[in-house]
Amino acid sequence: GAVAVGRRLDGTPSLSGPGLSGAAAVAPTGRTTTVSVTMKDMHYHPATVDVPAGNRLVISLTNADPDQVHDLYLAGGAHSPRLSPGQKATVDAGVITAATQGWCTIVGHRSMGMELEVRVNGASVGQGSESPAVGTGRRKVDLSQAPGRGFTTRDARLPSLLPGRTHPMTLTVTESVQEVAPATTIHAMTYNGRVMGPVIHARIGDTMNVHLVNRGTMGHSIDFHAGIVSPTPNMRTIAPGASLDYRFTLPRAGVWLYHCSTMPMSSHIAAGMFGAVIVPPRDLASADREYVLVQSESYLDARNGAEVNADKIAAETPDLTMFNGHANQYVFAPLTAKVGERVRIWVLAAGPSRGISFHVVGTQFDTVFKEGAYLLRPDNPEGGGAQALDLSSAQGGFVEMTFHEPGKYTFVNHSFVEMERGARGLIEVTA
Ligand SMILES: [Cu+2]
């Protein structure tokens, strides 16, 4: 359980377990302090509650947020259920003998400010002693190991163009434990069941009719960079059990990000809520092979199966950088090509925060398309070539190359610390 640093009545700090703090010194008064606390805008209102030592504390809790699910968990263990917008609950914190803290357990909400301070006789918990302790140290992940048996490699081939010109599509949000690196799992939040949602491949001028269903435990939403629509109401956060319809056309070519836009977006994207819409430029020649690589980064708790670590996200200390939702998958299941084939790789930097310098060892790009325009074409009069496609977070493009000899060609994020965190894979080229 959590350990709270309490303060004795004489003001000296004392380390003790929840509910035990100063128990010897403070006798129950038999009285009850009842307070109303409202949850809204990622804060508790009020954010500080005063209790005389020895009083029982009862919190009457209301979620007044229009779209976010919230809860309250006190360091001593008392907690509310997750409350949908408009719901109320009563939390009986028991007899309070020492200052303590509470927070919202929805991923990222505490780091955005959802902390409740319970003061006793005017004294608060000491600075930096809040519980549970949250570390920002790097999690050890052995990237020399193969993915687990239960993991299915994500097919990196570009899916076929969607048939027709209007595309009805349901995206269902669920939350589940998923492997993101060898022997490493997170409590993921996903569109259609996997970290990184489906790759959507459609043409300029097509219409998308997306039906978003929230089967998660908190508010979620979606923002398609591929369309031009009002964020309100299309990108609104919907409560668990709710759905929305989001219709847009694809006016322009590009490799477009889509992502959950519910706060904190960094946590929702790091937990898996992102994907790509690929709209090829006009008159794009066919290639022999086309692959899609979406880079994202993950921030791990010390425990497997836990939610992403919002403190690490804020500190920008990722544990993993990966392609298509897993830090190692294409090292053990390489992409394939044949000597002389034209290979096109569509690349998107999903973030939440990192970009990419995409490079393929042993070859050069003769074609580079970035954010809507060609930077390089094979017949360029200068005779130039390219070694890396640089993309900031939320930018996309594609590169083309041919391989002259058989071999294993490594593709990487050439910002090498990202490669060493898992942004690496292989292309197996055969004669
Ligand atoms: Cu979300």
Short mmCIF file of C-alpha atoms and ligand atoms in Angstrom, two decimals:
data_model
loop_
_atom_site.label_atom_id
_atom_site.label_comp_id
_atom_site.label_asym_id
_atom_site.label_seq_id
_atom_site.Cartn_x
_atom_site.Cartn_y
_atom_site.Cartn_z
CA GLY A 1 0.00 0.00 0.00
CA ALA A 2 0.86 3.62 -0.19
CA VAL A 3 2.89 5.28 2.51
CA ALA A 4 2.08 8.81 3.53
CA VAL A 5 4.33 11.14 5.40
CA GLY A 6 2.23 12.56 8.17
CA ARG A 7 2.93 15.30 10.64
CA ARG A 8 2.59 14.84 14.33
CA LEU A 9 0.70 17.43 16.26
CA ASP A 10 4.01 18.89 17.39
CA GLY A 11 4.87 19.52 13.74
CA THR A 12 7.65 16.98 13.26
CA PRO A 13 7.25 14.70 10.26
CA SER A 14 6.55 11.06 10.93
CA LEU A 15 6.63 8.25 8.39
CA SER A 16 3.70 5.93 8.89
CA GLY A 17 1.22 3.82 7.02
CA PRO A 18 -2.14 5.08 5.80
CA GLY A 19 -4.72 5.38 8.50
CA LEU A 20 -2.11 4.84 11.17
CA SER A 21 -0.47 8.24 11.09
CA GLY A 22 -0.39 9.65 14.53
CA ALA A 23 -3.02 7.12 15.60
CA ALA A 24 -1.50 6.96 19.02
CA ALA A 25 -1.56 10.71 19.35
CA VAL A 26 -4.96 11.48 17.84
CA ALA A 27 -8.15 10.12 19.28
CA PRO A 28 -11.29 9.98 17.15
CA THR A 29 -13.55 12.89 17.99
CA GLY A 30 -16.74 11.15 16.96
CA ARG A 31 -17.53 14.07 14.67
CA THR A 32 -17.79 14.06 10.86
CA THR A 33 -16.54 16.67 8.42
CA THR A 34 -18.55 16.57 5.21
CA VAL A 35 -17.27 18.43 2.16
CA SER A 36 -18.47 18.75 -1.40
CA VAL A 37 -15.82 18.41 -4.09
CA THR A 38 -16.48 19.01 -7.78
CA MET A 39 -14.31 17.57 -10.54
CA LYS A 40 -13.94 19.81 -13.58
CA ASP A 41 -11.21 21.07 -15.95
CA MET A 42 -8.65 18.55 -14.64
CA HIS A 43 -8.90 19.86 -11.08
CA TYR A 44 -10.76 19.24 -7.85
CA HIS A 45 -12.77 22.21 -6.63
CA PRO A 46 -11.83 22.94 -3.92
CA ALA A 47 -8.34 21.46 -4.29
CA THR A 48 -7.74 21.61 -0.52
CA VAL A 49 -9.94 20.18 2.21
CA ASP A 50 -9.45 21.02 5.90
CA VAL A 51 -10.26 18.47 8.58
CA PRO A 52 -9.80 18.73 12.36
CA ALA A 53 -7.60 15.89 13.60
CA GLY A 54 -9.69 12.89 14.61
CA ASN A 55 -12.74 13.79 12.57
CA ARG A 56 -14.22 11.39 10.08
CA LEU A 57 -14.06 12.83 6.54
CA VAL A 58 -16.87 12.26 4.08
CA ILE A 59 -16.47 13.67 0.58
CA SER A 60 -19.49 14.27 -1.56
CA LEU A 61 -18.02 14.05 -5.06
CA THR A 62 -19.53 15.35 -8.30
CA ASN A 63 -18.13 15.01 -11.80
CA ALA A 64 -19.12 18.29 -13.44
CA ASP A 65 -16.91 17.77 -16.48
CA PRO A 66 -18.95 17.69 -19.69
CA ASP A 67 -17.04 14.83 -21.26
CA GLN A 68 -14.27 13.38 -19.07
CA VAL A 69 -14.54 10.44 -16.70
CA HIS A 70 -12.88 11.08 -13.32
CA ASP A 71 -12.47 9.48 -9.91
CA LEU A 72 -10.87 10.15 -6.54
CA TYR A 73 -8.40 7.83 -4.85
CA LEU A 74 -7.09 8.74 -1.40
CA ALA A 75 -3.63 7.65 -0.27
CA GLY A 76 -5.22 5.71 2.57
CA GLY A 77 -7.13 3.54 0.09
CA ALA A 78 -10.63 5.03 0.17
CA HIS A 79 -11.84 5.77 -3.35
CA SER A 80 -14.80 6.50 -5.52
CA PRO A 81 -15.81 4.51 -8.57
CA ARG A 82 -15.06 6.06 -11.97
CA LEU A 83 -17.71 8.70 -12.48
CA SER A 84 -19.11 9.59 -15.88
CA PRO A 85 -20.02 13.21 -16.58
CA GLY A 86 -22.79 14.29 -14.22
CA GLN A 87 -22.43 11.34 -11.84
CA LYS A 88 -21.99 11.68 -8.07
CA ALA A 89 -20.52 9.48 -5.34
CA THR A 90 -19.77 9.64 -1.66
CA VAL A 91 -16.29 8.74 -0.42
CA ASP A 92 -15.95 7.87 3.25
CA ALA A 93 -12.28 8.48 4.06
CA GLY A 94 -12.67 7.31 7.66
CA VAL A 95 -11.10 8.99 10.67
CA ILE A 96 -8.38 11.41 9.57
CA THR A 97 -5.36 11.62 11.84
CA ALA A 98 -2.75 13.04 9.47
CA ALA A 99 -2.58 15.10 6.33
CA THR A 100 -2.96 13.08 3.17
CA GLN A 101 -3.55 13.38 -0.56
CA GLY A 102 -5.94 12.15 -3.18
CA TRP A 103 -5.79 12.04 -6.96
CA CYS A 104 -7.59 10.95 -10.10
CA THR A 105 -6.49 7.54 -11.38
CA ILE A 106 -7.41 8.16 -15.02
CA VAL A 107 -4.19 8.12 -17.01
CA GLY A 108 -2.50 11.51 -17.09
CA HIS A 109 -5.11 13.34 -15.04
CA ARG A 110 -3.00 13.56 -11.90
CA SER A 111 -0.10 15.07 -13.81
CA MET A 112 -2.49 17.64 -15.28
CA GLY A 113 -3.45 18.79 -11.81
CA MET A 114 -6.01 16.42 -10.36
CA GLU A 115 -4.65 16.28 -6.82
CA LEU A 116 -6.67 16.86 -3.69
CA GLU A 117 -4.90 17.95 -0.53
CA VAL A 118 -6.40 16.93 2.81
CA ARG A 119 -5.01 19.18 5.55
CA VAL A 120 -5.29 18.38 9.22
CA ASN A 121 -5.38 21.28 11.65
CA GLY A 122 -3.94 23.42 8.87
CA ALA A 123 -0.94 21.19 8.17
CA SER A 124 -0.38 19.61 4.77
CA VAL A 125 1.68 16.69 3.53
CA GLY A 126 5.32 17.65 3.15
CA GLN A 127 6.72 18.66 -0.23
CA GLY A 128 7.77 15.83 -2.51
CA SER A 129 6.39 13.12 -0.28
CA GLU A 130 3.18 12.41 -2.15
CA SER A 131 2.38 8.80 -2.74
CA PRO A 132 2.66 6.56 -4.57
CA ALA A 133 6.20 7.39 -5.55
CA VAL A 134 6.48 7.82 -9.33
CA GLY A 135 9.86 7.26 -10.93
CA THR A 136 11.07 8.61 -14.24
CA GLY A 137 14.00 6.20 -14.50
CA ARG A 138 14.45 4.17 -17.67
CA ARG A 139 12.82 0.76 -17.71
CA LYS A 140 15.20 -2.03 -18.73
CA VAL A 141 13.96 -3.74 -21.90
CA ASP A 142 16.00 -6.46 -23.63
CA LEU A 143 15.62 -5.64 -27.31
CA SER A 144 17.77 -8.60 -28.33
CA GLN A 145 14.86 -10.90 -27.50
CA ALA A 146 12.14 -11.92 -29.94
CA PRO A 147 8.56 -10.74 -29.44
CA GLY A 148 6.44 -12.97 -27.23
CA ARG A 149 4.54 -15.98 -28.57
CA GLY A 150 1.23 -14.24 -28.18
CA PHE A 151 2.32 -11.30 -30.32
CA THR A 152 1.35 -11.15 -33.99
CA THR A 153 3.61 -9.05 -36.20
CA ARG A 154 1.77 -6.07 -37.61
CA ASP A 155 1.56 -6.41 -41.40
CA ALA A 156 3.58 -3.44 -42.70
CA ARG A 157 2.33 -3.72 -46.29
CA LEU A 158 0.27 -0.80 -47.50
CA PRO A 159 -3.34 -2.04 -47.58
CA SER A 160 -5.26 -1.82 -50.86
CA LEU A 161 -7.14 1.35 -51.72
CA LEU A 162 -10.59 1.28 -50.15
CA PRO A 163 -13.14 0.39 -52.85
CA GLY A 164 -15.54 3.07 -54.05
CA ARG A 165 -15.39 6.75 -53.17
CA THR A 166 -17.34 6.80 -49.87
CA HIS A 167 -15.98 4.76 -47.02
CA PRO A 168 -18.10 3.83 -44.02
CA MET A 169 -15.88 2.68 -41.18
CA THR A 170 -16.34 1.87 -37.51
CA LEU A 171 -13.51 2.53 -35.10
CA THR A 172 -14.08 1.01 -31.68
CA VAL A 173 -12.05 2.19 -28.71
CA THR A 174 -11.12 -0.46 -26.18
CA GLU A 175 -8.54 -0.73 -23.41
CA SER A 176 -6.46 -3.89 -23.06
CA VAL A 177 -3.01 -5.18 -22.18
CA GLN A 178 -0.73 -5.27 -25.24
CA GLU A 179 2.90 -6.14 -25.87
CA VAL A 180 4.97 -3.19 -27.09
CA ALA A 181 8.43 -4.79 -26.77
CA PRO A 182 9.81 -8.21 -25.80
CA ALA A 183 8.41 -9.20 -22.38
CA THR A 184 7.00 -5.69 -22.03
CA THR A 185 3.30 -4.85 -21.91
CA ILE A 186 1.20 -1.77 -21.27
CA HIS A 187 -2.42 -1.12 -20.47
CA ALA A 188 -3.13 0.05 -23.99
CA MET A 189 -5.91 2.22 -25.36
CA THR A 190 -6.67 1.36 -28.96
CA TYR A 191 -8.75 1.91 -32.07
CA ASN A 192 -9.95 -1.54 -33.21
CA GLY A 193 -7.94 -3.54 -30.73
CA ARG A 194 -4.25 -2.87 -31.39
CA VAL A 195 -1.69 -0.25 -30.48
CA MET A 196 -1.85 1.91 -33.63
CA GLY A 197 -5.21 1.89 -35.35
CA PRO A 198 -5.87 0.63 -38.87
CA VAL A 199 -4.03 2.14 -41.84
CA ILE A 200 -6.59 3.83 -44.08
CA HIS A 201 -5.68 4.09 -47.79
CA ALA A 202 -7.97 6.19 -49.95
CA ARG A 203 -7.88 8.70 -52.80
CA ILE A 204 -8.02 12.48 -53.06
CA GLY A 205 -11.69 13.47 -53.04
CA ASP A 206 -12.97 10.38 -51.23
CA THR A 207 -15.39 10.73 -48.33
CA MET A 208 -14.86 9.04 -44.95
CA ASN A 209 -17.86 8.23 -42.77
CA VAL A 210 -16.30 7.22 -39.49
CA HIS A 211 -18.43 5.87 -36.66
CA LEU A 212 -16.44 6.13 -33.43
CA VAL A 213 -17.59 3.91 -30.55
CA ASN A 214 -16.16 4.28 -27.03
CA ARG A 215 -16.04 0.93 -25.23
CA GLY A 216 -13.30 2.16 -22.88
CA THR A 217 -13.41 3.21 -19.26
CA MET A 218 -12.78 6.92 -19.82
CA GLY A 219 -13.47 9.67 -22.34
CA HIS A 220 -11.96 9.29 -25.83
CA SER A 221 -12.16 11.03 -29.19
CA ILE A 222 -10.54 11.21 -32.62
CA ASP A 223 -8.87 13.93 -34.69
CA PHE A 224 -8.23 13.21 -38.39
CA HIS A 225 -5.61 15.50 -39.87
CA ALA A 226 -6.70 14.18 -43.29
CA GLY A 227 -9.93 16.22 -43.22
CA ILE A 228 -10.95 19.84 -42.88
CA VAL A 229 -13.80 20.00 -40.35
CA SER A 230 -14.69 21.88 -37.21
CA PRO A 231 -13.09 20.33 -34.12
CA THR A 232 -16.40 21.01 -32.44
CA PRO A 233 -18.34 18.78 -32.55
CA ASN A 234 -16.35 16.25 -34.60
CA MET A 235 -13.36 15.86 -32.29
CA ARG A 236 -15.36 16.06 -29.08
CA THR A 237 -14.62 13.64 -26.26
CA ILE A 238 -17.31 11.03 -25.80
CA ALA A 239 -18.06 9.16 -22.59
CA PRO A 240 -17.81 5.37 -22.23
CA GLY A 241 -20.70 3.74 -24.07
CA ALA A 242 -21.24 6.72 -26.36
CA SER A 243 -20.53 7.03 -30.07
CA LEU A 244 -20.21 9.77 -32.68
CA ASP A 245 -20.20 10.11 -36.46
CA TYR A 246 -17.37 12.02 -38.07
CA ARG A 247 -17.66 12.71 -41.80
CA PHE A 248 -14.93 14.31 -43.85
CA THR A 249 -13.48 14.32 -47.33
CA LEU A 250 -9.84 13.93 -48.31
CA PRO A 251 -8.99 17.14 -50.12
CA ARG A 252 -5.24 16.63 -50.39
CA ALA A 253 -2.55 14.00 -50.72
CA GLY A 254 -0.37 13.16 -47.77
CA VAL A 255 0.43 10.76 -44.98
CA TRP A 256 -1.99 12.01 -42.37
CA LEU A 257 -2.04 11.33 -38.66
CA TYR A 258 -5.17 10.53 -36.74
CA HIS A 259 -5.16 10.39 -32.96
CA CYS A 260 -7.21 10.64 -29.81
CA SER A 261 -7.58 14.29 -28.87
CA THR A 262 -8.77 13.78 -25.31
CA MET A 263 -6.60 15.34 -22.63
CA PRO A 264 -3.89 14.56 -21.93
CA MET A 265 -3.40 13.67 -25.60
CA SER A 266 0.22 12.70 -24.99
CA SER A 267 -0.92 9.83 -22.73
CA HIS A 268 -3.67 8.69 -25.08
CA ILE A 269 -1.30 8.61 -28.07
CA ALA A 270 1.48 6.94 -26.09
CA ALA A 271 -1.06 4.32 -25.00
CA GLY A 272 -1.81 3.43 -28.63
CA MET A 273 -4.46 5.82 -29.96
CA PHE A 274 -2.98 6.87 -33.30
CA GLY A 275 -2.96 5.77 -36.91
CA ALA A 276 -2.36 6.81 -40.52
CA VAL A 277 -4.52 7.91 -43.43
CA ILE A 278 -2.59 7.53 -46.67
CA VAL A 279 -3.76 9.61 -49.62
CA PRO A 280 -1.39 9.14 -52.59
CA PRO A 281 -0.43 12.15 -54.67
CA ARG A 282 -1.94 12.38 -58.16
CA ASP A 283 -0.24 10.34 -60.88
CA LEU A 284 1.77 8.28 -58.42
CA ALA A 285 3.48 5.50 -60.36
CA SER A 286 3.10 1.99 -59.02
CA ALA A 287 5.92 0.48 -57.01
CA ASP A 288 6.84 -3.18 -56.66
CA ARG A 289 6.43 -3.09 -52.87
CA GLU A 290 4.82 -0.55 -50.59
CA TYR A 291 5.20 -0.52 -46.82
CA VAL A 292 3.92 1.73 -44.03
CA LEU A 293 6.00 2.51 -40.94
CA VAL A 294 4.46 4.66 -38.23
CA GLN A 295 6.83 5.67 -35.47
CA SER A 296 5.64 6.31 -31.94
CA GLU A 297 7.20 6.28 -28.51
CA SER A 298 6.14 4.73 -25.24
CA TYR A 299 6.72 5.63 -21.61
CA LEU A 300 6.64 2.67 -19.28
CA ASP A 301 5.63 2.13 -15.73
CA ALA A 302 7.87 -0.16 -13.68
CA ARG A 303 5.21 -2.89 -13.88
CA ASN A 304 3.98 -4.76 -16.93
CA GLY A 305 0.37 -4.16 -17.88
CA ALA A 306 0.28 -0.74 -16.22
CA GLU A 307 -0.85 2.48 -17.82
CA VAL A 308 1.74 4.64 -19.55
CA ASN A 309 3.75 6.84 -17.21
CA ALA A 310 2.51 10.41 -17.50
CA ASP A 311 5.46 11.77 -15.53
CA LYS A 312 7.90 10.30 -18.04
CA ILE A 313 5.83 11.74 -20.87
CA ALA A 314 6.07 15.16 -19.24
CA ALA A 315 9.82 14.67 -18.70
CA GLU A 316 10.24 13.49 -22.33
CA THR A 317 12.07 10.36 -21.28
CA PRO A 318 10.67 7.58 -23.47
CA ASP A 319 11.61 3.96 -22.81
CA LEU A 320 10.73 2.74 -26.30
CA THR A 321 10.60 4.16 -29.81
CA MET A 322 8.92 1.82 -32.22
CA PHE A 323 7.45 1.15 -35.64
CA ASN A 324 3.82 0.10 -35.98
CA GLY A 325 3.31 -0.40 -32.26
CA HIS A 326 6.15 -2.75 -31.26
CA ALA A 327 9.79 -1.95 -30.56
CA ASN A 328 11.31 -5.00 -32.18
CA GLN A 329 8.93 -6.70 -34.52
CA TYR A 330 10.62 -6.16 -37.90
CA VAL A 331 13.99 -7.28 -36.62
CA PHE A 332 12.52 -10.75 -36.14
CA ALA A 333 10.01 -10.58 -39.03
CA PRO A 334 11.77 -8.50 -41.71
CA LEU A 335 10.11 -6.70 -44.56
CA THR A 336 11.04 -8.31 -47.89
CA ALA A 337 12.11 -7.15 -51.34
CA LYS A 338 13.99 -8.40 -54.39
CA VAL A 339 17.05 -6.94 -56.05
CA GLY A 340 16.03 -4.34 -58.61
CA GLU A 341 12.51 -3.81 -57.29
CA ARG A 342 11.22 -0.32 -56.57
CA VAL A 343 10.33 -0.17 -52.88
CA ARG A 344 8.19 2.66 -51.50
CA ILE A 345 8.01 3.20 -47.73
CA TRP A 346 5.38 5.51 -46.30
CA VAL A 347 6.55 7.01 -43.00
CA LEU A 348 4.62 8.89 -40.33
CA ALA A 349 5.88 10.30 -37.03
CA ALA A 350 2.94 9.82 -34.65
CA GLY A 351 4.74 11.01 -31.53
CA PRO A 352 3.30 11.90 -29.11
CA SER A 353 6.46 14.04 -29.06
CA ARG A 354 9.33 12.62 -31.12
CA GLY A 355 10.10 13.02 -34.78
CA ILE A 356 12.19 10.81 -37.02
CA SER A 357 15.18 10.85 -39.35
CA PHE A 358 14.28 7.80 -41.44
CA HIS A 359 17.23 6.06 -43.07
CA VAL A 360 17.82 2.69 -44.73
CA VAL A 361 21.37 1.40 -44.31
CA GLY A 362 23.11 0.46 -47.56
CA THR A 363 20.90 2.29 -50.02
CA GLN A 364 19.94 5.80 -51.12
CA PHE A 365 16.54 7.29 -51.75
CA ASP A 366 15.93 8.50 -55.30
CA THR A 367 12.45 9.79 -54.42
CA VAL A 368 11.39 11.77 -51.36
CA PHE A 369 7.88 13.08 -50.80
CA LYS A 370 7.33 15.05 -47.59
CA GLU A 371 4.22 16.85 -46.35
CA GLY A 372 2.51 17.22 -49.70
CA ALA A 373 5.42 17.81 -52.08
CA TYR A 374 8.33 16.05 -53.73
CA LEU A 375 11.72 17.02 -52.37
CA LEU A 376 13.46 14.69 -54.80
CA ARG A 377 12.58 12.74 -57.94
CA PRO A 378 14.69 10.18 -59.78
CA ASP A 379 15.12 12.30 -62.89
CA ASN A 380 16.26 15.42 -61.04
CA PRO A 381 18.66 17.41 -63.21
CA GLU A 382 21.09 17.91 -60.34
CA GLY A 383 21.73 14.17 -60.09
CA GLY A 384 20.98 14.29 -56.36
CA GLY A 385 20.00 11.58 -53.90
CA ALA A 386 18.80 11.48 -50.29
CA GLN A 387 19.88 9.59 -47.18
CA ALA A 388 17.15 10.43 -44.67
CA LEU A 389 13.57 11.67 -44.51
CA ASP A 390 13.17 14.01 -41.56
CA LEU A 391 9.73 14.34 -40.05
CA SER A 392 8.66 16.24 -36.97
CA SER A 393 5.90 14.87 -34.81
CA ALA A 394 2.71 14.59 -36.90
CA GLN A 395 4.47 14.87 -40.25
CA GLY A 396 4.51 12.22 -42.97
CA GLY A 397 5.93 11.32 -46.34
CA PHE A 398 7.37 8.51 -48.41
CA VAL A 399 10.71 7.46 -49.84
CA GLU A 400 11.58 5.16 -52.72
CA MET A 401 14.66 3.06 -53.30
CA THR A 402 15.98 0.05 -55.18
CA PHE A 403 18.42 -2.49 -53.82
CA HIS A 404 21.33 -3.53 -56.03
CA GLU A 405 22.48 -6.56 -54.06
CA PRO A 406 20.91 -9.20 -51.81
CA GLY A 407 21.34 -8.77 -48.07
CA LYS A 408 19.81 -7.63 -44.83
CA TYR A 409 19.24 -3.89 -44.90
CA THR A 410 18.46 -2.17 -41.63
CA PHE A 411 15.99 0.70 -41.48
CA VAL A 412 16.32 3.06 -38.55
CA ASN A 413 15.55 6.34 -36.98
CA HIS A 414 19.03 7.82 -37.52
CA SER A 415 18.63 9.85 -34.35
CA PHE A 416 20.42 6.88 -32.89
CA VAL A 417 19.16 7.08 -29.36
CA GLU A 418 15.71 6.42 -30.86
CA MET A 419 17.07 3.46 -32.82
CA GLU A 420 18.58 2.08 -29.65
CA ARG A 421 15.19 2.36 -28.00
CA GLY A 422 13.65 0.16 -30.70
CA ALA A 423 13.12 2.28 -33.83
CA ARG A 424 14.81 -0.33 -36.00
CA GLY A 425 13.89 -3.14 -38.40
CA LEU A 426 15.19 -5.15 -41.35
CA ILE A 427 14.46 -5.47 -45.03
CA GLU A 428 15.52 -8.85 -46.34
CA VAL A 429 16.53 -8.46 -49.98
CA THR A 430 16.86 -11.57 -52.12
CA ALA A 431 18.08 -12.08 -55.67
CU CU B 1 -8.34 8.46 -25.85
#
